[in-house]
Short mmCIF file of C-alpha atoms in Angstrom, two decimals:
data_model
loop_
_atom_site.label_atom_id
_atom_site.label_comp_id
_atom_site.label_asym_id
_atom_site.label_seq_id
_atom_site.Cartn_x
_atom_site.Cartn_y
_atom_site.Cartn_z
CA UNK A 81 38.30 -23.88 4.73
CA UNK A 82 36.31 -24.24 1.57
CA UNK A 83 34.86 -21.60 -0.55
CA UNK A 84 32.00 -22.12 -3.11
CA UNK A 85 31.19 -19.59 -5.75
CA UNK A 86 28.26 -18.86 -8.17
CA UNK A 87 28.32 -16.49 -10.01
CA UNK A 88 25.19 -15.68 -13.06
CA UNK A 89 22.98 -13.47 -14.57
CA UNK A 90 19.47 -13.73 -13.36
CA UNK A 91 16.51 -12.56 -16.01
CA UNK A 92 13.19 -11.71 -15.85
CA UNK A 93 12.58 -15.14 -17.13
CA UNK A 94 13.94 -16.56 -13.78
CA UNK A 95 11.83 -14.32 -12.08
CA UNK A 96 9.14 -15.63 -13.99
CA UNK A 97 10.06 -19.51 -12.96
CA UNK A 98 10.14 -18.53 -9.33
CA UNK A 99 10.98 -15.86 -6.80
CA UNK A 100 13.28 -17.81 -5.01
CA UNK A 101 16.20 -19.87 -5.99
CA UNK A 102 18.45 -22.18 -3.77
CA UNK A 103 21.88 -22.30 -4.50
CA UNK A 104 23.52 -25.98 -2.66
CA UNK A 105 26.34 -25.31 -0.05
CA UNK A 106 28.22 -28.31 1.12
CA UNK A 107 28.99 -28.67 5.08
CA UNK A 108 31.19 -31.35 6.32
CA UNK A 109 31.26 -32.88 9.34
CA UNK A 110 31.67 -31.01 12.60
CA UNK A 111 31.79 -27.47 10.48
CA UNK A 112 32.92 -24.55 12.84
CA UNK A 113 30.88 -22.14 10.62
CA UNK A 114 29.44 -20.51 7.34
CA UNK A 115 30.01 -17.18 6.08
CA UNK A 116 28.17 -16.03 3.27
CA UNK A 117 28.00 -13.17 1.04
CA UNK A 118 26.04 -11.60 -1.97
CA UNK A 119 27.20 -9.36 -4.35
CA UNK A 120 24.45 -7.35 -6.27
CA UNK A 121 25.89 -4.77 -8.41
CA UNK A 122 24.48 -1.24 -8.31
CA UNK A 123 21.87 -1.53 -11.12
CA UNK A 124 18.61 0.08 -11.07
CA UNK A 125 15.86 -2.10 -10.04
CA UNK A 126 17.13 -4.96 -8.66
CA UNK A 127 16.42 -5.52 -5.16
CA UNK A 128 17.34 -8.96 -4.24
CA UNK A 129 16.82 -10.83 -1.12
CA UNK A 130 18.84 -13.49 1.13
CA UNK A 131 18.58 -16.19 3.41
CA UNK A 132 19.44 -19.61 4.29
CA UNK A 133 17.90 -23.16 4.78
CA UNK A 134 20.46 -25.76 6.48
CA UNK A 135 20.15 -29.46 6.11
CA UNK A 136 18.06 -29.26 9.71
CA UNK A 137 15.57 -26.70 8.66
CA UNK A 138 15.51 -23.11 8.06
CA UNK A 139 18.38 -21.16 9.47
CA UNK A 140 17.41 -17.24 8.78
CA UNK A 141 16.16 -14.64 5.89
CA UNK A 142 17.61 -10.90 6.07
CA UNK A 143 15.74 -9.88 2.93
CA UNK A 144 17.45 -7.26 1.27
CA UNK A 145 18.51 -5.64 4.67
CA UNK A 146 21.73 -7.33 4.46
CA UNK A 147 24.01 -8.80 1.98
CA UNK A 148 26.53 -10.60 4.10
CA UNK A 149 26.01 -12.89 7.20
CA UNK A 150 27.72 -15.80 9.47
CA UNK A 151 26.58 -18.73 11.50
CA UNK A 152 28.47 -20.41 13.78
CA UNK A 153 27.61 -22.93 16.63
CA UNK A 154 27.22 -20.04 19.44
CA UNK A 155 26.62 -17.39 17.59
CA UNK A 156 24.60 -15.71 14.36
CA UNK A 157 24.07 -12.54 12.33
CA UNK A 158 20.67 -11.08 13.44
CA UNK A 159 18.36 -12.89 11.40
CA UNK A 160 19.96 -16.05 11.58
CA UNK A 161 19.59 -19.11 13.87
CA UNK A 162 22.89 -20.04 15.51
CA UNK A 163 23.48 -23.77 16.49
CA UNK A 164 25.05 -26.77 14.99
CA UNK A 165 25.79 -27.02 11.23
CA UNK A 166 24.49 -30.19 10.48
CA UNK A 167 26.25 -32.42 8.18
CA UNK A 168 24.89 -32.15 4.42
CA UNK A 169 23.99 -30.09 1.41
CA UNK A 170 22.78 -26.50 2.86
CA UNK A 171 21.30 -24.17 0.70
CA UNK A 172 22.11 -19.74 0.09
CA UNK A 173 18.35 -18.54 -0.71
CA UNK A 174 18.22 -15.98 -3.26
CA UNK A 175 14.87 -13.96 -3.79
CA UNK A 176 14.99 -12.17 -6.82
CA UNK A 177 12.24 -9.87 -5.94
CA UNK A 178 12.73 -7.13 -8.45
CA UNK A 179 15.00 -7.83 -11.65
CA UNK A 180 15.63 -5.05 -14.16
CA UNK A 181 14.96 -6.07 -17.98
CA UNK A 182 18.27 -6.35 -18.65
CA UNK A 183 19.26 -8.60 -16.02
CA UNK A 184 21.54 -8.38 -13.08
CA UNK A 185 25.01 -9.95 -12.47
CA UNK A 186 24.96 -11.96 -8.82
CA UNK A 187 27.73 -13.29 -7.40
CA UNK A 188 27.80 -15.68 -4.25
CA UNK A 189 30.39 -16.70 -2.15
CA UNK A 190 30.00 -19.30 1.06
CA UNK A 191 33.23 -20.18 2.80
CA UNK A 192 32.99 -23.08 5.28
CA UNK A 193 35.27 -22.95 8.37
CA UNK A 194 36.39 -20.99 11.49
CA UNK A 195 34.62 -17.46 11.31
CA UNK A 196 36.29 -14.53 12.77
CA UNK A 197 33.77 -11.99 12.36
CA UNK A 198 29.94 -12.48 12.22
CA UNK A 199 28.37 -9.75 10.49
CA UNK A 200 26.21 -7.05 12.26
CA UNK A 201 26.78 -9.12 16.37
CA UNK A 202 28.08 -6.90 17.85
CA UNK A 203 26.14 -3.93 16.49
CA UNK A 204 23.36 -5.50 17.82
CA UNK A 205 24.48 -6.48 21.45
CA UNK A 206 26.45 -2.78 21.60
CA UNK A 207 22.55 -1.27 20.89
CA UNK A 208 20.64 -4.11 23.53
CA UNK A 209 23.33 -2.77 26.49
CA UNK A 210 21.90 0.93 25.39
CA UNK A 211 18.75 0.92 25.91
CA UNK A 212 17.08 1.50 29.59
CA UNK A 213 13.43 0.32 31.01
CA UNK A 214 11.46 3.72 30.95
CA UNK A 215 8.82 4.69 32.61
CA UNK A 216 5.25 3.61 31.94
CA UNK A 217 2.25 5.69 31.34
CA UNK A 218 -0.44 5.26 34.08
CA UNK A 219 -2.84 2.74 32.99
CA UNK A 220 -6.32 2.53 30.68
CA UNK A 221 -8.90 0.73 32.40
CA UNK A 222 -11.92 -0.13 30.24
CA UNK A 223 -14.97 -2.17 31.57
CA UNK A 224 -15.04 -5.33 31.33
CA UNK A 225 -17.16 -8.43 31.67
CA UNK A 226 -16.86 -10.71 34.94
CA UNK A 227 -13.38 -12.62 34.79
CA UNK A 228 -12.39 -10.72 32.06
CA UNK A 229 -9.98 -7.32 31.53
CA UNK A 230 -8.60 -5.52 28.81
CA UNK A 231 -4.83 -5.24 28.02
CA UNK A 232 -3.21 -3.37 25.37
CA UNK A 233 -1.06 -4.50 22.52
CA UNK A 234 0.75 -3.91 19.00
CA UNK A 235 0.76 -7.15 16.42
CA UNK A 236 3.44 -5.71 14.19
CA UNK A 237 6.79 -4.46 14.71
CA UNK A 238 10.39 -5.22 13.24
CA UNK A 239 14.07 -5.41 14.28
CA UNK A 240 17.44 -5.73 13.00
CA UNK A 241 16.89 -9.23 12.67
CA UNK A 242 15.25 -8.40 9.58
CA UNK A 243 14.41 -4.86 8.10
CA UNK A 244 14.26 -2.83 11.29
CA UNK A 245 16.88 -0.49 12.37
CA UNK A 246 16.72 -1.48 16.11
CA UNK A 247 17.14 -4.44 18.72
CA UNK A 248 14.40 -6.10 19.93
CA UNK A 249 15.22 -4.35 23.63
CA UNK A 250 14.28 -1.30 22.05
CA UNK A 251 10.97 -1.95 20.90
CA UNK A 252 10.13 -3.55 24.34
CA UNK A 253 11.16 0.12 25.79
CA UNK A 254 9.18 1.79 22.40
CA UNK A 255 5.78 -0.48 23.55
CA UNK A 256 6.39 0.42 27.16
CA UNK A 257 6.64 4.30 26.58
CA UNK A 258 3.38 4.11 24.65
CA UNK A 259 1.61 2.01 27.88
CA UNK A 260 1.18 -1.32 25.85
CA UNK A 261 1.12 -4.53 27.53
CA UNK A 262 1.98 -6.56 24.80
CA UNK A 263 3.53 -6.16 21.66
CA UNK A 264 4.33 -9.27 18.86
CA UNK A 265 7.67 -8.84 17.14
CA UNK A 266 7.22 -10.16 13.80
CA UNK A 267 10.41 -9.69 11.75
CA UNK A 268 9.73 -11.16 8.20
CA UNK A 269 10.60 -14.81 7.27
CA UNK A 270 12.97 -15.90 10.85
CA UNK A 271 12.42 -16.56 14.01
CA UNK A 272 15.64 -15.64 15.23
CA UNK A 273 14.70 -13.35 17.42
CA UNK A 274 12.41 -15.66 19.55
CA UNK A 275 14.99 -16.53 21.91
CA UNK A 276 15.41 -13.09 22.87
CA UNK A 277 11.31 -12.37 24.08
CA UNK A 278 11.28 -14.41 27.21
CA UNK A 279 14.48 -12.41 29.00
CA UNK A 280 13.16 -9.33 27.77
CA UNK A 281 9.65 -9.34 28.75
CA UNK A 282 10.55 -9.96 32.03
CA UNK A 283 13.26 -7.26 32.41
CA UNK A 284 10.76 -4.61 30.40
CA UNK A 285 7.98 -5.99 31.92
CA UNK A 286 6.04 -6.09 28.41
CA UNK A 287 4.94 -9.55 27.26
CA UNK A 288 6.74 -10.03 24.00
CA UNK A 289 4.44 -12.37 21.56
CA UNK A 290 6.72 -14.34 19.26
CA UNK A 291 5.94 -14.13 15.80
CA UNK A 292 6.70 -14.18 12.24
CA UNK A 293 5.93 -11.96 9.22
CA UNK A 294 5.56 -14.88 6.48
CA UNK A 295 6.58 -12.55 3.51
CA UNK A 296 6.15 -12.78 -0.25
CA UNK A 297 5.86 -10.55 -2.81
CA UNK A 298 2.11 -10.90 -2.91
CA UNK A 299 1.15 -10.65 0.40
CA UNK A 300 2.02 -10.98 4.24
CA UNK A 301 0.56 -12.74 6.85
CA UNK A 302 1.82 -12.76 10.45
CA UNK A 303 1.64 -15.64 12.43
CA UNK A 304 1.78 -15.78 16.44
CA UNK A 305 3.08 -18.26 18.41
CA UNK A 306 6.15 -20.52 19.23
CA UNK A 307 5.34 -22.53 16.28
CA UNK A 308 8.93 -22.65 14.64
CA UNK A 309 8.91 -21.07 11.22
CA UNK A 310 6.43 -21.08 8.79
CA UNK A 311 7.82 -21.90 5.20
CA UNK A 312 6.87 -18.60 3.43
CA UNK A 313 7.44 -20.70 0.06
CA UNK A 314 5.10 -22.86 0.35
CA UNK A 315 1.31 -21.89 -1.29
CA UNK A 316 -0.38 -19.53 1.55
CA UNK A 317 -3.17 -21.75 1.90
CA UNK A 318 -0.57 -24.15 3.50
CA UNK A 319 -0.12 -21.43 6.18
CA UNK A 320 -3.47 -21.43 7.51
CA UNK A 321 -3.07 -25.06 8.00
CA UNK A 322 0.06 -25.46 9.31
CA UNK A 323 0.21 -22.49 11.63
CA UNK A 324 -3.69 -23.91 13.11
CA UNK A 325 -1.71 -27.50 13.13
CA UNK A 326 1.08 -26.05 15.38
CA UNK A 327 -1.13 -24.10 18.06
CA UNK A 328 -0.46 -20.37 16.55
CA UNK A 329 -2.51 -17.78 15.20
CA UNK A 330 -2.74 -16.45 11.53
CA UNK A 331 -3.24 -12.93 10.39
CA UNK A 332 -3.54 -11.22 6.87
CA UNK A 333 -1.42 -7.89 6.98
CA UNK A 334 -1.97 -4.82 5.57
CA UNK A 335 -4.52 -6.18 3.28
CA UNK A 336 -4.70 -2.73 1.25
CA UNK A 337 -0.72 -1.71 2.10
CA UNK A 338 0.32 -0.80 -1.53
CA UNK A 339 2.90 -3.19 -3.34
CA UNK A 340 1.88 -5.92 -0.18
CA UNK A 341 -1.87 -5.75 -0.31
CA UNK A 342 -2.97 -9.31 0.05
CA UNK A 343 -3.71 -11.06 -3.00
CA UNK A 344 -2.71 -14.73 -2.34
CA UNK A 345 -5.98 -17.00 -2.95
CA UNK A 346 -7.85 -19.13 -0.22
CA UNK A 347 -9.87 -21.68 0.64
CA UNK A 348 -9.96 -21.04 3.94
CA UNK A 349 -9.64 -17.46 5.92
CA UNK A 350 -6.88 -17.98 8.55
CA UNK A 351 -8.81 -16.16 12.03
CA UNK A 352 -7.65 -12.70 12.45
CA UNK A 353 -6.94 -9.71 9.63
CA UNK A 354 -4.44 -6.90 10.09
CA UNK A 355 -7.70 -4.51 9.36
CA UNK A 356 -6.13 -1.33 10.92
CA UNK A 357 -2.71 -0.91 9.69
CA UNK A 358 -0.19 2.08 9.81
CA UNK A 359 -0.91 2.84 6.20
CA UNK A 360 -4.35 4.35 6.68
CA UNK A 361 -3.12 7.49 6.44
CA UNK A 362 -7.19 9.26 6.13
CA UNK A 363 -9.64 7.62 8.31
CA UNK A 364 -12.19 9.03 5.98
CA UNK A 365 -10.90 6.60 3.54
CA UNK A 366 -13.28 3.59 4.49
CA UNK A 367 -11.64 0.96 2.16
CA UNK A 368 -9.88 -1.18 5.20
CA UNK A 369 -13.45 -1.70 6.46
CA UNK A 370 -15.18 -2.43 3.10
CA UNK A 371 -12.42 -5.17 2.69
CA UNK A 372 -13.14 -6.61 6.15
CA UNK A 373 -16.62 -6.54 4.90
CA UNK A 374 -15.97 -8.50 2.03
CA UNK A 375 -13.45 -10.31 3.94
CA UNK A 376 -16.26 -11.43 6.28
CA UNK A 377 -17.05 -9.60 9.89
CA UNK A 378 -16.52 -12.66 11.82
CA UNK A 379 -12.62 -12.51 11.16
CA UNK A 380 -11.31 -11.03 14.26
CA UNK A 381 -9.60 -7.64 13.87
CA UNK A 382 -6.63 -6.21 15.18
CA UNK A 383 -4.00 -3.40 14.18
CA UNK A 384 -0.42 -2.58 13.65
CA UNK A 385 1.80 0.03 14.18
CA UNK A 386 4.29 -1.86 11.51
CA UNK A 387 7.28 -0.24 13.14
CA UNK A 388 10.80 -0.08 11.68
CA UNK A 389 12.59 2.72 12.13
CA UNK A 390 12.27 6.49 13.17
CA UNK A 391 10.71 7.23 9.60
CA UNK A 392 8.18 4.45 10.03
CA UNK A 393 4.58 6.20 8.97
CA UNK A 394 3.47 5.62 13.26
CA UNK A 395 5.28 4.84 16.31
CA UNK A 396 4.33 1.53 18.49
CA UNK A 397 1.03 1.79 19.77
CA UNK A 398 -0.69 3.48 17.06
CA UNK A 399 -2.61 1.85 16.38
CA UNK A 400 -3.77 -0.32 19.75
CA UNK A 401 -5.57 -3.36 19.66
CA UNK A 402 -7.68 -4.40 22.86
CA UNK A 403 -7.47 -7.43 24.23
CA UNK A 404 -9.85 -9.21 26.71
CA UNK A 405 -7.60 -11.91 28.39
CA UNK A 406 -8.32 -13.51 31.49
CA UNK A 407 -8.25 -11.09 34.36
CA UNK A 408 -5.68 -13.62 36.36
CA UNK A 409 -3.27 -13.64 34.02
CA UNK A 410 -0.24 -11.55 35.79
CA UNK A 411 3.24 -10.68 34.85
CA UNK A 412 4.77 -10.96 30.92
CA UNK A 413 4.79 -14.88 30.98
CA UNK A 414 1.41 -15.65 31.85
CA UNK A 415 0.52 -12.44 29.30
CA UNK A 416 1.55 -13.54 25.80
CA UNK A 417 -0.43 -17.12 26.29
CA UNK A 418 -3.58 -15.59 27.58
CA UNK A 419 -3.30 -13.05 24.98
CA UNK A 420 -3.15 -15.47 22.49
CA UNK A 421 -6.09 -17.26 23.46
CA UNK A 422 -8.28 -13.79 23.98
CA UNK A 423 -7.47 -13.25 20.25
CA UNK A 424 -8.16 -16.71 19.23
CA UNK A 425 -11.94 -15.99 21.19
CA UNK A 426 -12.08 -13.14 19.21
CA UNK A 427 -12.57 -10.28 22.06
CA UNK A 428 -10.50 -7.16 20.21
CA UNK A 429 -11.22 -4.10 19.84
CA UNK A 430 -9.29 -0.93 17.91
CA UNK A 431 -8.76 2.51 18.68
CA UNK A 432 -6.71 5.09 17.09
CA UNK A 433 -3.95 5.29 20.29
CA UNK A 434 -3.92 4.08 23.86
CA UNK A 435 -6.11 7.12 24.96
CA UNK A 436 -8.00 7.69 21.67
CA UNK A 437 -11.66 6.80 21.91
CA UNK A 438 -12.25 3.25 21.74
CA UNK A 439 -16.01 1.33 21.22
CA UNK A 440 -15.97 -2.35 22.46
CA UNK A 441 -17.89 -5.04 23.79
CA UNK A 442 -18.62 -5.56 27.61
CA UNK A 443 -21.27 -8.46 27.93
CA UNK A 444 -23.99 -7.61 26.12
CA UNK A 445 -23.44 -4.29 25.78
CA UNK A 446 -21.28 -2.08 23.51
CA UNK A 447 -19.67 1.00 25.59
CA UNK A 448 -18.57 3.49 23.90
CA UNK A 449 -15.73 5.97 25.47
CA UNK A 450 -14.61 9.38 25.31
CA UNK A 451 -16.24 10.09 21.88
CA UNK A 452 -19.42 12.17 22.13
CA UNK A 453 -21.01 13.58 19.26
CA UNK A 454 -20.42 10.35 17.14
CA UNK A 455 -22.15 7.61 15.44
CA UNK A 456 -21.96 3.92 16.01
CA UNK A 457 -22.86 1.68 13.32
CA UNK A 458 -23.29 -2.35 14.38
CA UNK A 459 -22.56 -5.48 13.00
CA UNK A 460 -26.44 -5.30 12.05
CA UNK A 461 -26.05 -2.13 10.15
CA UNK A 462 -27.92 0.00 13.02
CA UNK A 463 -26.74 3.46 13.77
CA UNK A 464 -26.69 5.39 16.92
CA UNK A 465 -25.87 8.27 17.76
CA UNK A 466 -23.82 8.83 20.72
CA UNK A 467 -24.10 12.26 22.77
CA UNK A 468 -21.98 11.60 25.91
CA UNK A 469 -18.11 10.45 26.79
CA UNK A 470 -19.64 7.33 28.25
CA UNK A 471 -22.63 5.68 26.84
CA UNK A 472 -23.33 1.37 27.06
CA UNK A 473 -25.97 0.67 23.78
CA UNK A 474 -27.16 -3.34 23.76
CA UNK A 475 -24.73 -5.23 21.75
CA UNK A 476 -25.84 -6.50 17.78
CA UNK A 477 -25.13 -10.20 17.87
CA UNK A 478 -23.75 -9.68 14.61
CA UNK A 479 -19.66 -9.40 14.92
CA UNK A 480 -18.19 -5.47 13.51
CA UNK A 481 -18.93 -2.27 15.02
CA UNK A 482 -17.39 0.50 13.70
CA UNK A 483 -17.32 4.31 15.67
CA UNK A 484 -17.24 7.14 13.58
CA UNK A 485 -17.67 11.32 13.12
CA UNK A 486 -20.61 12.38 11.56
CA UNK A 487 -17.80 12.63 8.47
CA UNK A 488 -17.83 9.14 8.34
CA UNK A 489 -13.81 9.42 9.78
CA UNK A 490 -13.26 5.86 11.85
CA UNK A 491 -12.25 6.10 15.44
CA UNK A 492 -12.19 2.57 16.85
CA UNK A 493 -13.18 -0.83 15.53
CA UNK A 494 -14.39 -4.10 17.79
CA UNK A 495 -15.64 -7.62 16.71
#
């Protein structure tokens, strides 16, 4: 066994060289394990995040959800990718997202060797063997055009493998309850939890997208996909690239959420935008679509729940994003890849819930359901007014359509 040790004072003016600072951890040959843990004293202000990047590639991030966690061979803390150590200098990843003026005190101590106990396991497998398949809603079917049907989904939702306070089997049962057909679990900076989705979505029978919430303190992006991870230090215009370069999908979150609104620059707009998020509290409150205005309406929209934990602002499924996928795809594994590529077509559409009223595009049509007395405003900037629970008006060719009251309060978006 070996144990290294740092232990400094951290100042704004390391906050000012970087967020994130690597701190070398030497494994030896054939090394049974790495336990590592992070001392921040109780100081006001200082929230400091962890992770870890082995001589292979990145091995986890747990943020500032945890301060303590283990990888072995066989086994990991949630958040954390278990498998060989590799030989070589690893690195503890400190991210000093909030430091007080005064400082704070870390200390940080990685012991290499036979691990005993691996912090939050079995927590996390006692909570998986919990939770039960429930019963599903009866289905939403929405027109659609030939070859083509719509499925519903969530694109944002964490677990304890990052800042959530649940297993990934529970969110499957959450998504299910709420009659989604897909949901993307996108805990921030890992994909640890990726080899979980497959066995789940077949015993939930919800198609669980893998994904990652590439998280800095300026701005998140989630991308979609079993791309590996995406290095979250990296400049985000590196993102759009890389995640394009590895088959996924990128999308700007929350681009108005407080502290996270977006405000990385780029060159190039990555294809899809969080544009309804959780945190849009009054639909009255028309900033969202004034950014995806700005933004430009071609980006393809879809929403988030952002799920977490009981005291999360909504539950799964509100909001739901529409998906047209191909109308042969059956079952959770045929699901996730043909929900990928109706997203990368661009064929979404937004409503409020699974049965709130929902505007989206059939052919050349827009239909517009269960929301008389309302106004529908196209890509073109034409209004209509809508009188009935079902009414089909001919489809702008420009992309954005937004439904609203006559109060101007959104009910459902569609590209």
């Amino acid at each position: 066994m070996a144990v290294t040790t740092y232990r400094q004072r951290w100042t704004l003016d390391d906050r000012a060289a970087s967020v994130w600072h690597s701190l070398p951890v030497d494994i030896p040959p054939g090394c049974p394990g790495l336990s590592v843990t992070l001392t921040v004293p109780a100081v006001e202000g200082a929230v400091i995040d962890l992770g870890c990047e082995g001589a292979g590639g990145w091995r986890g991030w747990s943020g500032g959800a945890r301060q303590s966690f283990a990888i072995t061979p066989t086994a990991a803390t949630p958040g954390y990718v278990a498998g060989e150590l590799e030989e070589g200098t690893w690195f503890v990843v400190i991210g000093l997202h909030r430091v007080p003026v005064e400082g704070v005190e870390l200390v940080v101590e990685a012991v290499t060797g036979p691990i005993s106990v691996i912090p939050g396991l079995d927590e996390y497998a006692a909570l998986t063997a919990a939770v039960r398949v429930p019963a599903r809603p009866p289905r939403r079917v929405l027109p659609a055009a030939d070859g083509l049907r719509w499925v519903a989904g969530d694109f944002h939702a964490h677990s304890l493998h990052s800042d959530g306070s649940t297993p990934v089997a529970n969110l499957a049962a959450l998504g299910v309850s709420a009659g989604l057909d897909v949901m993307a679990i996108t805990d921030h900076n890992t994909e640890a939890h990726h080899a979980e989705l497959p066995g789940l979505s077949r015993q939930f029978g919800i198609g669980l997208i893998p994904g990652q919430e590439v998280t800095t303190d300026i701005g998140h992006a989630n991308a979609f996909g079993a791309i590996g991870t995406i290095d979250f230090r990296q400049p985000a215009s590196t993102w759009v690239t890389e995640v394009a370069h590895r088959g996924g999908l990128l999308s700007i979150n929350h681009p108005l959420g407080g502290d996270c609104s977006w405000r990385h620059p780029l060159p190039e707009h990555p294809p899809l935008a969080e544009i309804w998020h959780s945190s849009w509290l009054d639909h009255r409150w028309g900033g969202p679509v004034a950014w995806w205005q700005a933004w430009g309406l071609g980006t393809t929209p879809i929403g988030g729940s952002d799920y977490h934990n009981p005291s999360s602002l909504t539950t799964p499924g509100i909001p739901t994003t529409w998906i047209a996928i191909d109308a042969a795809a059956e079952g959770p594994d045929e699901l996730v890849p043909a929900v990928l590529e109706g997203l990368a077509a661009g064929r979404t559409a937004i409503s409020a819930g699974y049965d709130a009223p929902i505007v989206l595009r059939n052919g050349n049509e827009l239909v517009v359901i269960d929301a008389p007395n309302t106004l529908l405003v196209t890509g073109d900037g034409t209004t209509h007014a809508v009188r009935s629970a079902y009414e089909s008006i001919p489809a702008s060719a420009e992309p954005g359509t937004a439904l609203v009251t006559h109060d101007n309060r959104f009910l459902s978006l569609t590209n």
